[in-house]
Coordinates of C-alpha atoms in Angstrom, one line a residue:
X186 CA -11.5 -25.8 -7.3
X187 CA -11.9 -26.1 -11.3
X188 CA -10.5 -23.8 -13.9
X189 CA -13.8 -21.6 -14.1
X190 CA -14.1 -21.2 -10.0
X191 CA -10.6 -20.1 -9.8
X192 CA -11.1 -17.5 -13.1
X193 CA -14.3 -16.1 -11.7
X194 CA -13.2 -12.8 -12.8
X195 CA -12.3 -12.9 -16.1
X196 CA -15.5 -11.6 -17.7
X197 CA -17.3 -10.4 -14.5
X198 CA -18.6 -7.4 -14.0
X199 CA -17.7 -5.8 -11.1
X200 CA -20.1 -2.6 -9.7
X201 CA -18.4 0.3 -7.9
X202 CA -19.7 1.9 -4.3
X203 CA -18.1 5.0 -3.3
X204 CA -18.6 4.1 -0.1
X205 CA -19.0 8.3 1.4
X206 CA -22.5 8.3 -1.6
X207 CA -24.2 5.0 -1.3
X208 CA -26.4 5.1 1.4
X209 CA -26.3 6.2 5.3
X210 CA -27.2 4.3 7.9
X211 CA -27.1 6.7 11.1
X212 CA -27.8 10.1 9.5
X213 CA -25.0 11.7 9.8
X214 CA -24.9 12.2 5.8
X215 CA -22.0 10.4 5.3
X216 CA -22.5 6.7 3.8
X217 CA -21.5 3.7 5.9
X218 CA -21.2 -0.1 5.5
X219 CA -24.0 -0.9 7.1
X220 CA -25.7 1.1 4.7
X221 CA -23.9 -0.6 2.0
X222 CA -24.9 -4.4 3.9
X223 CA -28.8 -3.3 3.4
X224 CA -28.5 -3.0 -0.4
X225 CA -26.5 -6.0 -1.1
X226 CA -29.8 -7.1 -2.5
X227 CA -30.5 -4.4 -4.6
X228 CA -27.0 -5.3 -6.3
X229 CA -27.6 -8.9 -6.3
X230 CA -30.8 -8.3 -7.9
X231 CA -28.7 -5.9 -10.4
X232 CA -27.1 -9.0 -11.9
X233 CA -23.4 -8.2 -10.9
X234 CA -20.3 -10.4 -9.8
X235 CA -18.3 -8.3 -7.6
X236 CA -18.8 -4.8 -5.7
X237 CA -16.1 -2.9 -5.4
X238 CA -15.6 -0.4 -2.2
X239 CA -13.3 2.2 -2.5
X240 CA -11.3 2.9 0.6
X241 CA -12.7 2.9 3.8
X242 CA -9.9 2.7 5.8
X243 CA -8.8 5.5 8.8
X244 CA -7.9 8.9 7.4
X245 CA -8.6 12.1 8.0
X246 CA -9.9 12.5 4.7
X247 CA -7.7 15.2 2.7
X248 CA -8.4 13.2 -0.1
X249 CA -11.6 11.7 0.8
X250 CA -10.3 8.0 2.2
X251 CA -7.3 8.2 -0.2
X252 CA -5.0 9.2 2.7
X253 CA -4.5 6.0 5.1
X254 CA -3.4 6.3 8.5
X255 CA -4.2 3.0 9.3
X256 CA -4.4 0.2 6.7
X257 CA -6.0 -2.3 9.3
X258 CA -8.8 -0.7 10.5
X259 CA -11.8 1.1 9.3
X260 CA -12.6 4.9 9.5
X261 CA -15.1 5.6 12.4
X262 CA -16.9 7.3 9.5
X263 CA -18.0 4.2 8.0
X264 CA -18.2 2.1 10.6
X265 CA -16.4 -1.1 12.2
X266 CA -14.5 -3.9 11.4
X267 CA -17.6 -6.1 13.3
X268 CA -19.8 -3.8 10.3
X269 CA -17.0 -5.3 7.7
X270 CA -17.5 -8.9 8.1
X271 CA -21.2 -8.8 8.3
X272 CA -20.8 -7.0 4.6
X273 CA -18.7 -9.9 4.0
X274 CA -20.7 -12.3 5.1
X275 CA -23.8 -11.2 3.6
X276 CA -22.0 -10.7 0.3
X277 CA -20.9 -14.3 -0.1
X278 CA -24.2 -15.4 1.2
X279 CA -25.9 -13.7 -2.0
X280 CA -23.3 -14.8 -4.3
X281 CA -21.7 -11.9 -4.7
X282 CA -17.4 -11.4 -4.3
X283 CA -15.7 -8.4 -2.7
X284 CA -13.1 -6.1 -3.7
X285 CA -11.5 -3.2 -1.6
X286 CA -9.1 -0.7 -2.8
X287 CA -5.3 -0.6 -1.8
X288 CA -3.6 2.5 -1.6
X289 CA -0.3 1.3 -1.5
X290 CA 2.2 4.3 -3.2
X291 CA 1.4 6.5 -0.4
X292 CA -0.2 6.9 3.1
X293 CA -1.5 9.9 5.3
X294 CA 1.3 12.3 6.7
X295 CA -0.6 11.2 9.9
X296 CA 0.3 7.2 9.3
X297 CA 2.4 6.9 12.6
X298 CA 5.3 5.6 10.4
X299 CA 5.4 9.1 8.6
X300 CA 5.2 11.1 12.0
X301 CA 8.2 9.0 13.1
X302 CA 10.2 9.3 9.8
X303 CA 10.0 13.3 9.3
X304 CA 11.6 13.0 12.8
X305 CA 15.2 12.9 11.7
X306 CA 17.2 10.7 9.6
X307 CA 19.0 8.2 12.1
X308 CA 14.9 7.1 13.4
X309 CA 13.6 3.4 12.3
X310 CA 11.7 4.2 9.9
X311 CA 13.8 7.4 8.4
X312 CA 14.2 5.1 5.1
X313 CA 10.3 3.9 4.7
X314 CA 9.6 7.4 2.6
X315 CA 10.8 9.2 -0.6
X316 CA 13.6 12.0 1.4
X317 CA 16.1 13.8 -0.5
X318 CA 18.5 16.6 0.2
X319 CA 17.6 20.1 -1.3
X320 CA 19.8 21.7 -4.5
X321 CA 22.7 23.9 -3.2
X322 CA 20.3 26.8 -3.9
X323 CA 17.2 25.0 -2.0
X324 CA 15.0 24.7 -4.5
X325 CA 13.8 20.8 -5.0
X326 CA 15.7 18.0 -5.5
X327 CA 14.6 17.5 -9.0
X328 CA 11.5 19.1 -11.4
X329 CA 8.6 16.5 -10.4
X330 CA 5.4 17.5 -9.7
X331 CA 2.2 17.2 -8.1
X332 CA -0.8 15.6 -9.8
X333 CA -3.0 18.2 -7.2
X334 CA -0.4 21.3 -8.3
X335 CA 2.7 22.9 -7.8
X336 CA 6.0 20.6 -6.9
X337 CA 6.2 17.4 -6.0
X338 CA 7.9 18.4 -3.0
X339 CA 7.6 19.1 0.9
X340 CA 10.6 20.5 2.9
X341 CA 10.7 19.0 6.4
X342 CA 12.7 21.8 8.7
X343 CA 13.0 18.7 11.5
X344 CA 15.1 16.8 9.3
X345 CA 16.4 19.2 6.3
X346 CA 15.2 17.5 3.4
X347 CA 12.5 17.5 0.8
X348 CA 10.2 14.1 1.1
X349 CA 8.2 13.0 -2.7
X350 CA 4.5 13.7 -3.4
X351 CA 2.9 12.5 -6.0
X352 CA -0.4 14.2 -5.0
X353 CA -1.5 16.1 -2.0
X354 CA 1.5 16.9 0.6
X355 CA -0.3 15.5 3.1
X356 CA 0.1 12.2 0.7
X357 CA 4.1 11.1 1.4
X358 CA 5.2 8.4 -1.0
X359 CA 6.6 5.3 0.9
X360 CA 9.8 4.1 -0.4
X361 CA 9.4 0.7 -2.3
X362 CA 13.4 0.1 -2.5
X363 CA 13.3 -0.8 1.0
X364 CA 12.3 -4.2 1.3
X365 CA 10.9 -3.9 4.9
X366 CA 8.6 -1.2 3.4
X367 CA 7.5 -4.0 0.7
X368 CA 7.2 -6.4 3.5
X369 CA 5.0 -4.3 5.4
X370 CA 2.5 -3.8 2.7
X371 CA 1.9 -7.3 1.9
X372 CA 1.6 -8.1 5.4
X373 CA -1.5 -5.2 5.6
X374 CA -2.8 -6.9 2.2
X375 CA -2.7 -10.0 4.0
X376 CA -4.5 -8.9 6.9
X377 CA -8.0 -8.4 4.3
X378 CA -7.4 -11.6 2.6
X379 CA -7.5 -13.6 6.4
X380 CA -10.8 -11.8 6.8
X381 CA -12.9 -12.9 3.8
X382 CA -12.2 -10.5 0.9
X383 CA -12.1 -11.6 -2.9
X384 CA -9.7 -9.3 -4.4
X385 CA -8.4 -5.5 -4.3
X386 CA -8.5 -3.0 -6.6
X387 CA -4.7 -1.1 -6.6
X388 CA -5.0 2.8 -6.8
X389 CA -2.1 4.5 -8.9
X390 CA -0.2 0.8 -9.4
X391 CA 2.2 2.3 -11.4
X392 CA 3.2 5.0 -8.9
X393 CA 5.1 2.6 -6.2
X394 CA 8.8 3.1 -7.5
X395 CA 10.6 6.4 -8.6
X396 CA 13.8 6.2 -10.3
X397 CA 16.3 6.2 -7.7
X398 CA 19.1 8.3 -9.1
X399 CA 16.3 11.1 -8.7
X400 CA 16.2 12.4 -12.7
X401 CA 14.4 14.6 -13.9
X402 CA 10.9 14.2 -15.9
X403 CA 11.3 15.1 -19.7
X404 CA 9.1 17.8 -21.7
X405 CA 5.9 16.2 -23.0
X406 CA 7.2 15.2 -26.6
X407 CA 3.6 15.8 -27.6
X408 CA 2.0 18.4 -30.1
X409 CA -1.4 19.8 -28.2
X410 CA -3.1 22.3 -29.5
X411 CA -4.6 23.8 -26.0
X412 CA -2.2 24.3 -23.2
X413 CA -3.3 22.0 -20.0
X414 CA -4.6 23.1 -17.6
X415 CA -2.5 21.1 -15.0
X416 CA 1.4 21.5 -15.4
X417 CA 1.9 17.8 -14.9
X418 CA 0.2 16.7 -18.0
X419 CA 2.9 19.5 -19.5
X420 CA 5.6 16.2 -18.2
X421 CA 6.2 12.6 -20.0
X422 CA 7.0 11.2 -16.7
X423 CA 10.0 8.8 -17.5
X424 CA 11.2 8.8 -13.9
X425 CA 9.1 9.5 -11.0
X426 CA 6.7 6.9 -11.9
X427 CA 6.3 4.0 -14.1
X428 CA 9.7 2.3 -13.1
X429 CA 10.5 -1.4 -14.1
X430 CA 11.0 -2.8 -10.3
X431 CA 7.1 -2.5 -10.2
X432 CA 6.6 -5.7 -12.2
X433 CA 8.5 -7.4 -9.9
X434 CA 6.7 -6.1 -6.6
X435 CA 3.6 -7.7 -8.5
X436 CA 4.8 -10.7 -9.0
X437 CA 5.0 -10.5 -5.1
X438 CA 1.6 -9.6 -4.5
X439 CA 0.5 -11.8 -7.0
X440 CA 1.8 -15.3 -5.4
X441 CA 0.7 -13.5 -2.1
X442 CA -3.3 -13.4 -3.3
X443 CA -2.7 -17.2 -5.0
X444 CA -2.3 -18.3 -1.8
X445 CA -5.7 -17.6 -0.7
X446 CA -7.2 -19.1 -4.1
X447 CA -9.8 -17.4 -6.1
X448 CA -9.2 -13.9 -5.6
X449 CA -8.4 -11.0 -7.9
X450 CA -6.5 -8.0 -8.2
X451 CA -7.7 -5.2 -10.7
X452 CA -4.8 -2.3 -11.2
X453 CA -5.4 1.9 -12.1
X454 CA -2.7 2.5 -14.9
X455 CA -2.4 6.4 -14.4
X456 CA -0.8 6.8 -17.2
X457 CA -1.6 8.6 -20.8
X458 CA 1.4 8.3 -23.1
X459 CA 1.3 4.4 -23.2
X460 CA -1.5 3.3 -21.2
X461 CA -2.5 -0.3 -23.3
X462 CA 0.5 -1.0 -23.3
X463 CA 1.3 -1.1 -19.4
X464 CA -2.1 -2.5 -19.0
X465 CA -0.5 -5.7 -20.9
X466 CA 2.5 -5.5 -19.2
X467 CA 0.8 -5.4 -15.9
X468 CA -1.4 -8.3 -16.8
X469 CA 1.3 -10.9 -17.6
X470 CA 3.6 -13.5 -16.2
X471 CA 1.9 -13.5 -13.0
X472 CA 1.6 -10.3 -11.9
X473 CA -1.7 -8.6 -11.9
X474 CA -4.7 -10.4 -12.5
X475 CA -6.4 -7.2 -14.8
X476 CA -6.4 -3.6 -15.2
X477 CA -7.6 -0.6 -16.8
X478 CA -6.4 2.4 -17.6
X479 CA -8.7 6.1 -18.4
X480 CA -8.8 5.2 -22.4
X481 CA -12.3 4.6 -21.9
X482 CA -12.9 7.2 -19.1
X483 CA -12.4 10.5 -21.5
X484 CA -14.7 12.2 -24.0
X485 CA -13.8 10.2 -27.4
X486 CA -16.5 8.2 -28.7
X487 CA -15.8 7.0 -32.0
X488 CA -15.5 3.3 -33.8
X489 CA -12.2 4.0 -34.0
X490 CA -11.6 4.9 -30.1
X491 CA -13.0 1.7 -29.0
X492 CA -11.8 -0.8 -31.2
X493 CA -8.1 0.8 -30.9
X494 CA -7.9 0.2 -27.3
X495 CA -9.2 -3.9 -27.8
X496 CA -7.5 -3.9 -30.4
X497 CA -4.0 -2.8 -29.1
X498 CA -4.7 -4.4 -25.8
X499 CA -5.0 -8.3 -27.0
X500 CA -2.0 -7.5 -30.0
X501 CA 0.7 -6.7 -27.5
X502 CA -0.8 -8.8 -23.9
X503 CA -2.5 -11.8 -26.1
X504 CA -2.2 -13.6 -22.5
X505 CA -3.6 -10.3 -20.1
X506 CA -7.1 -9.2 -19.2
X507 CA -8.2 -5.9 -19.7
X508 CA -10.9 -4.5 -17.5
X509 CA -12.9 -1.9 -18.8
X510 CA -15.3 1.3 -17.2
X511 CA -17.0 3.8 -18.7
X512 CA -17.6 6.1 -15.8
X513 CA -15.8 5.9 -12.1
X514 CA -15.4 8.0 -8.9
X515 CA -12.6 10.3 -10.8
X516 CA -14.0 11.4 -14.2
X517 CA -17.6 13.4 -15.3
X518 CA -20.1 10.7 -15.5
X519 CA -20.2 9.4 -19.4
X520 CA -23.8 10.2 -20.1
X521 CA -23.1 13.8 -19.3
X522 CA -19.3 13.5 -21.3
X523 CA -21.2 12.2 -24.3
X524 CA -24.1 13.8 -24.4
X525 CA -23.4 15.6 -27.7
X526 CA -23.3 12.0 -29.8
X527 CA -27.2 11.9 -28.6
X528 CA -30.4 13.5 -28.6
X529 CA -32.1 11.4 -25.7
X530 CA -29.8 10.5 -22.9
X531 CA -32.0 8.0 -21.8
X532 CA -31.4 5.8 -25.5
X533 CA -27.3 6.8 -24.8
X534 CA -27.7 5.7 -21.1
X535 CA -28.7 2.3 -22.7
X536 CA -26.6 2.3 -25.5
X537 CA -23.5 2.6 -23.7
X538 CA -24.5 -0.1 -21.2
X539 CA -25.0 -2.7 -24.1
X540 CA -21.7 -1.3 -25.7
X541 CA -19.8 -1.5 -22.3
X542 CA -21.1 -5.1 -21.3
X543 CA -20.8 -6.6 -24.7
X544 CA -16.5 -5.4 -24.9
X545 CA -14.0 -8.1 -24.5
X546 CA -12.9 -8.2 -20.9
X547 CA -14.1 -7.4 -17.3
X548 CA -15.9 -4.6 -16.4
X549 CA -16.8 -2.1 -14.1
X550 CA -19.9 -0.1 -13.3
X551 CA -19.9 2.8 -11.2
X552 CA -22.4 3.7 -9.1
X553 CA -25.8 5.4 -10.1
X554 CA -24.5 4.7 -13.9
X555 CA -27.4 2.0 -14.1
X556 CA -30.0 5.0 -13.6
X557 CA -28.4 6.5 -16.2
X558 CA -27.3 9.3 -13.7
X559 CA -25.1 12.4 -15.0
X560 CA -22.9 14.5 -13.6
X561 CA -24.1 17.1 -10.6
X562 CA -23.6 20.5 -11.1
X563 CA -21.7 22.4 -8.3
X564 CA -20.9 25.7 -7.6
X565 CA -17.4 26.1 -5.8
X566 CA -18.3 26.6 -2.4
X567 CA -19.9 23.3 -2.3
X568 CA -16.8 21.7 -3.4
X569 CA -14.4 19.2 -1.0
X570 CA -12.5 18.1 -3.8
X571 CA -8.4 19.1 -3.5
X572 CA -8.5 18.9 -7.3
X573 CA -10.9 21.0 -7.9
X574 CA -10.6 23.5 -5.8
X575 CA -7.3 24.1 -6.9
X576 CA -8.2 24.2 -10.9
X577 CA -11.2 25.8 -11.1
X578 CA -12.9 26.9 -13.1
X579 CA -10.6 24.9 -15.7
X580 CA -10.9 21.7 -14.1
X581 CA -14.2 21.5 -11.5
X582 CA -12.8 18.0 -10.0
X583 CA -14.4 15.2 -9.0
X584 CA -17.2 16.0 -6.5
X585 CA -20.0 16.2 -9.7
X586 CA -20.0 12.2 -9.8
X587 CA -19.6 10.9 -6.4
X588 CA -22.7 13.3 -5.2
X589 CA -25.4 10.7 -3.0
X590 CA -26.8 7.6 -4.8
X591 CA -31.0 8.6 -5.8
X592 CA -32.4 6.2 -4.2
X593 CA -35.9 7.8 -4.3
X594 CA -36.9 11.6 -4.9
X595 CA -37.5 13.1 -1.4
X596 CA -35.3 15.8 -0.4
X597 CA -32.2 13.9 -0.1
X598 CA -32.8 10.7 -2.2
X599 CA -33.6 8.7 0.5
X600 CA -29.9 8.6 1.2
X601 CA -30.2 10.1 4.6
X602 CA -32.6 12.1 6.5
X603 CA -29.6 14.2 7.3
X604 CA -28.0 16.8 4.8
X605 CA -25.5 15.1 2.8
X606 CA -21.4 15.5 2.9
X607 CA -22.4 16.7 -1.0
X608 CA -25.6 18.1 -1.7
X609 CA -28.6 16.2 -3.7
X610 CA -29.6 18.4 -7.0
X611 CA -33.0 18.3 -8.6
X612 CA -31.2 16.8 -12.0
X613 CA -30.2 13.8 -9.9
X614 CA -33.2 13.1 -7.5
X615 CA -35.4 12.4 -11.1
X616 CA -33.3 9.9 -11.5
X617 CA -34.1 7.6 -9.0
X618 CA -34.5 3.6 -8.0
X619 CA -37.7 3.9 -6.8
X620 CA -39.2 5.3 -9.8
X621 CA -37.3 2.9 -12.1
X622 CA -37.5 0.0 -10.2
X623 CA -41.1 -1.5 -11.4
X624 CA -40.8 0.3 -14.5
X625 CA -40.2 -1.8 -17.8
X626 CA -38.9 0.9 -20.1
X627 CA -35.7 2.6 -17.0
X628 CA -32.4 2.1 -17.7
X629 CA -32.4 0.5 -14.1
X630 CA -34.5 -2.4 -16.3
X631 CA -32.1 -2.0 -19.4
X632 CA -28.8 -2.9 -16.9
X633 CA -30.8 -5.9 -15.2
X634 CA -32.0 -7.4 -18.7
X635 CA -28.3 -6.7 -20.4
X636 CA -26.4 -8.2 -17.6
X637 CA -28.9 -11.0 -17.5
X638 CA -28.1 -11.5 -21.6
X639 CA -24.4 -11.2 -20.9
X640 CA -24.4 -13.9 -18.3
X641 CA -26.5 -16.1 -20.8
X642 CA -24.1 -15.4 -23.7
X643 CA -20.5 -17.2 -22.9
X644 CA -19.2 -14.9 -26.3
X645 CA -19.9 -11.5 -24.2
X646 CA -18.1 -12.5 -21.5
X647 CA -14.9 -14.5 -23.0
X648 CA -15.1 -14.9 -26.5
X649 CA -12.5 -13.4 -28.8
X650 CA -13.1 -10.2 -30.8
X651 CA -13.3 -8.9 -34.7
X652 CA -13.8 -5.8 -35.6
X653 CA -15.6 -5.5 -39.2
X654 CA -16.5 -2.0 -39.2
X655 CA -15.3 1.2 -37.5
X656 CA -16.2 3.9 -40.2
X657 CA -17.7 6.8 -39.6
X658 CA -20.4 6.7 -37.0
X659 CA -20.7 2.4 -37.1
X660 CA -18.9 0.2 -35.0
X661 CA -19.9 -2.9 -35.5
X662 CA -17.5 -6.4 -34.7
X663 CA -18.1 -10.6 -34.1
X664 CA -17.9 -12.0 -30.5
X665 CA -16.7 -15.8 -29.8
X666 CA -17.7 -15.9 -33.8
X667 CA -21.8 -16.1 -32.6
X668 CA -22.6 -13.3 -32.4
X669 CA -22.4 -10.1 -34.6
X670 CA -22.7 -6.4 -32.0
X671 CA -23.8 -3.6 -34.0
X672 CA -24.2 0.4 -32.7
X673 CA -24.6 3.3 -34.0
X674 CA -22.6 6.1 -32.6
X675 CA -24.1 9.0 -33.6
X676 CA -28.0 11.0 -33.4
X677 CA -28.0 10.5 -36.7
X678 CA -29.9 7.6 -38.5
X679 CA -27.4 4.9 -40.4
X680 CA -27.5 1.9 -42.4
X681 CA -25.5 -0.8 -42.0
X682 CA -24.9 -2.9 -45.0
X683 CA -25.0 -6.8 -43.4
X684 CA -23.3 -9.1 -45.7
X685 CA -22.2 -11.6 -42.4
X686 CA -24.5 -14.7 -41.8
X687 CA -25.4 -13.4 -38.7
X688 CA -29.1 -12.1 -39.6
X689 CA -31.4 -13.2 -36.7
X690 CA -31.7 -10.4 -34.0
X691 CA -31.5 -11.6 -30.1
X692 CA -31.7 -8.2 -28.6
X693 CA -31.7 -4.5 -30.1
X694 CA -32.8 -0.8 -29.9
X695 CA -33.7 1.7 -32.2
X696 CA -33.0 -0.9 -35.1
X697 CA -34.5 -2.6 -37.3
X698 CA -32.9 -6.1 -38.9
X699 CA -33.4 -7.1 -42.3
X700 CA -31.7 -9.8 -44.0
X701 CA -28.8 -7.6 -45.7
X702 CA -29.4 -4.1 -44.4
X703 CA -29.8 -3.3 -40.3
X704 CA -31.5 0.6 -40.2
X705 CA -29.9 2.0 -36.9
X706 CA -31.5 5.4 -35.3
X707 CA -30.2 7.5 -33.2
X708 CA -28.0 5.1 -30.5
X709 CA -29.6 2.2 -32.1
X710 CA -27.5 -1.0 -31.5
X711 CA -28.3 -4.7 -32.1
X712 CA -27.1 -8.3 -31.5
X713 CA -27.7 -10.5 -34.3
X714 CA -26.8 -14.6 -34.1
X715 CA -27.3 -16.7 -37.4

């Protein structure tokens, strides 16, 4: 296997399927693999590398597939594992890889192991999760908290102690300073690797240790001028995540996926104080293979903002890979979060896309993105979401961009002829792959052609990066040295004074190329060669 077999990833683009909204297959409005197998050619046909399922392991679903009580088997809700490896196979068969999240930090409090541990403390696996004795007074061991609210600890009556969450209670962190816990893990990691799959995606990869002396979590050093709205971002988090033993647990994992070949491990830094940073640090001396981190994911959208995070990211990992997303199945969808930089979200739908597959790295798309599809609207009794039903108003959760793919505009968007685990809004049914499919001007159209150009183009997908402008609204910087990327950030008509020798334009919108001056209109972009 040569150099570029084994290295498929680096510069792939990898598309997202929230497995619960793609498409399902026996009308019981909950998505399934074998709704997912029957639009393997619609993704093909997309122009991607990879797809991406997040979990569809067992669970009872407190945080929608996010809680695994069993990391071998898949939740009757989506299917079998028979289901699986026809996925697989059809996959591979297209040419495209497959990557399934891990949830490794923690499991369901209904994993067998966790029903056994709260037991007492003398059982087999009374050391496999995060227990500690309560203060003299009772109160928690230390001043963690919960990423879903309030503490970051349960009491357990049956064995008189506090065990860690770092999200829901019904979340138990498993204790990586016992080996066989390690051990374990791998060995369910394995298990997916012996049955055909390319690579995982690692939820919360920074979560798996917690400081074992127990300290508390400093003040957040930071100025802000709004208080948050969650009292863990009120934390810098020194000591309940973000612990050193975690690079060497990835260099584990990561000899454990070499053995197998070409496969590929993408990590979620969940982390905001020194997110590019970790990303490099995860991404080095064989640990991870990329990762990302929610730099990208949040509402700036300057020069500045994006050419900061390259920037930083190939200064201090010169050897990692960065893998970058615009929108995913945890933040508002980025055509809705930027829709104040644009008067048309169709040309910002577009822009992004070009802007997002023409960044050094991987990348990710997220479902529905390549319709240009925004965030749902929901009112709070149609929410599932633990996160936002514990922080609204504030904070409405996720639910608004993991609503049903629009695949056409009948009364559930041809998802299912059932009623959907979300609902399907007007807003979203427009937007549709029917409708966009033959036509030549849909952002559907705009992903297939810009992939296409990005798979043509060896600079867009692994040639180095220069940033020559990041003023005001223009971000414009050299790929591989062949090719110059221009946008305009703004709704505002720009100029862009061309004094490069890169004058001849290959692909573009809302621009016009001259020899020395490049007019850019509202979210105009182009790419210019010499």
């Amino acid at each position: 296997m040569n150099t570029s077999e084994q290295e498929w990833w680096r510069g792939s683009v990898t598309y997202q399927i929230y497995p619960r909204s793609f498409l399902d297959s026996n009308d019981d409005g909950i998505g399934d693999i074998p709704g997912i197998t029957s639009r393997l050619d619609y993704l093909a046909d997309l122009g991607v590398d990879a797809i991406w399922l997040s979990p569809i392991f067992t669970s009872p679903m407190k945080d929608m597939g996010y809680d695994v009580s069993n990391y071998t088997d898949i939740d009757p809700s989506f299917g079998t594992l028979s289901d699986f490896d026809e996925m697989i196979a059809k996959a591979h068969k297209l040419g495209l890889k497959v990557i399934i999240d891990q949830v490794l930090s923690h499991t369901s409090d209904q994993h067998p192991y966790f029903l056994e541990s709260r037991q007492d403390q003398s059982n087999d696996k009374a050391d496999w999760y995060v227990w500690a004795d309560a203060k003299p007074d009772g109160s928690p061991p230390n001043n963690w908290l919960s990423i879903f609210g309030g503490v970051g600890w349960q009491w357990e009556p049956r064995r008189k102690q506090y065990y860690l969450h770092n999200f829901l209670r019904q979340q138990p962190d498993l204790n990586f300073h016992n080996p066989a816990v390690q051990e374990w893990i791998l060995s369910t990691v394995r298990f997916w690797l012996e049955r055909g799959v390319d690579g995982f995606r690692l939820d919360t990869v920074n979560f798996y240790f917690h400081d074992a002396l127990l300290r508390d979590d400093a003040a957040d050093f930071r100025q802000k001028s709004v208080v948050d709205w969650n009292p863990y971002h009120m934390q810098y988090h020194l000591f309940s995540k973000n612990q050193p033993e975690n690079l060497v647990f990835l260099k584990k994992f990561r000899a454990l996926l070499d053995e197998y070949g070409a496969t590929t491990s993408v990590g979620e830094v969940g982390e905001s104080h020194h997110p590019i940073e970790m990303m490099g640090e995860y991404t080095t001396d064989k640990r991870l293979h990329m990762a990302y981190s929610f730099e990208m994911l949040g509402h700036s959208f300057s020069p500045k903002h994006f050419s900061k995070q390259i920037t930083e990211f190939f200064r201090l990992a010169p050897k990692g890979w960065p893998c970058w997303a615009f929108s995913n199945h945890d933040v508002v969808r980025h055509v809705s979060r930027w829709q104040h930089h644009a008067q048309d979200p169709t040309l910002l739908a577009k822009q992004a896309c070009a802007l997002l597959l023409s960044l050094e790295g991987s990348v990710c798309l997220y479902q529905g993105e390549e319709l240009g599809q925004q965030e749902t609207d929901l009112n709070y009794d149609e929410l599932v979401d633990p996160q936002g039903i514990e922080f609204w108003p504030e904070d409405k959760g996720r639910d608004g961009c993991r609503t049903p793919m629009s695949w056409n505009n009948t009364q559930f968007a041809g998802f299912s002829s059932a009623p959907p685990w979300l609902p399907v809004k007007d807003k979203q049914r427009q937007r549709n792959v029917a409708d966009q499919d033959h036509n030549p001007e849909s952002v559907l159209n705009f992903y297939r052609g810009m992939l296409a150009f990005r798979k043509q183009n060896a600079s867009l997908r692994s040639g180095n990066s220069r940033f020559i402008n990041e003023e005001n609204s223009l971000l414009a910087y050299v790929r591989g040295d062949t090719m110059l990327c221009v946008f305009n950030l703004s709704h505002q008509p720009v100029t862009y004074q061309n004094t490069s020798e890169f004058t001849r334009s290959v692909k573009h919108q809302h621009a016009t190329v001259e020899e020395q001056n490049i007019q850019l209109e509202a979210n105009g972009f182009a790419f210019l060669i010499r």
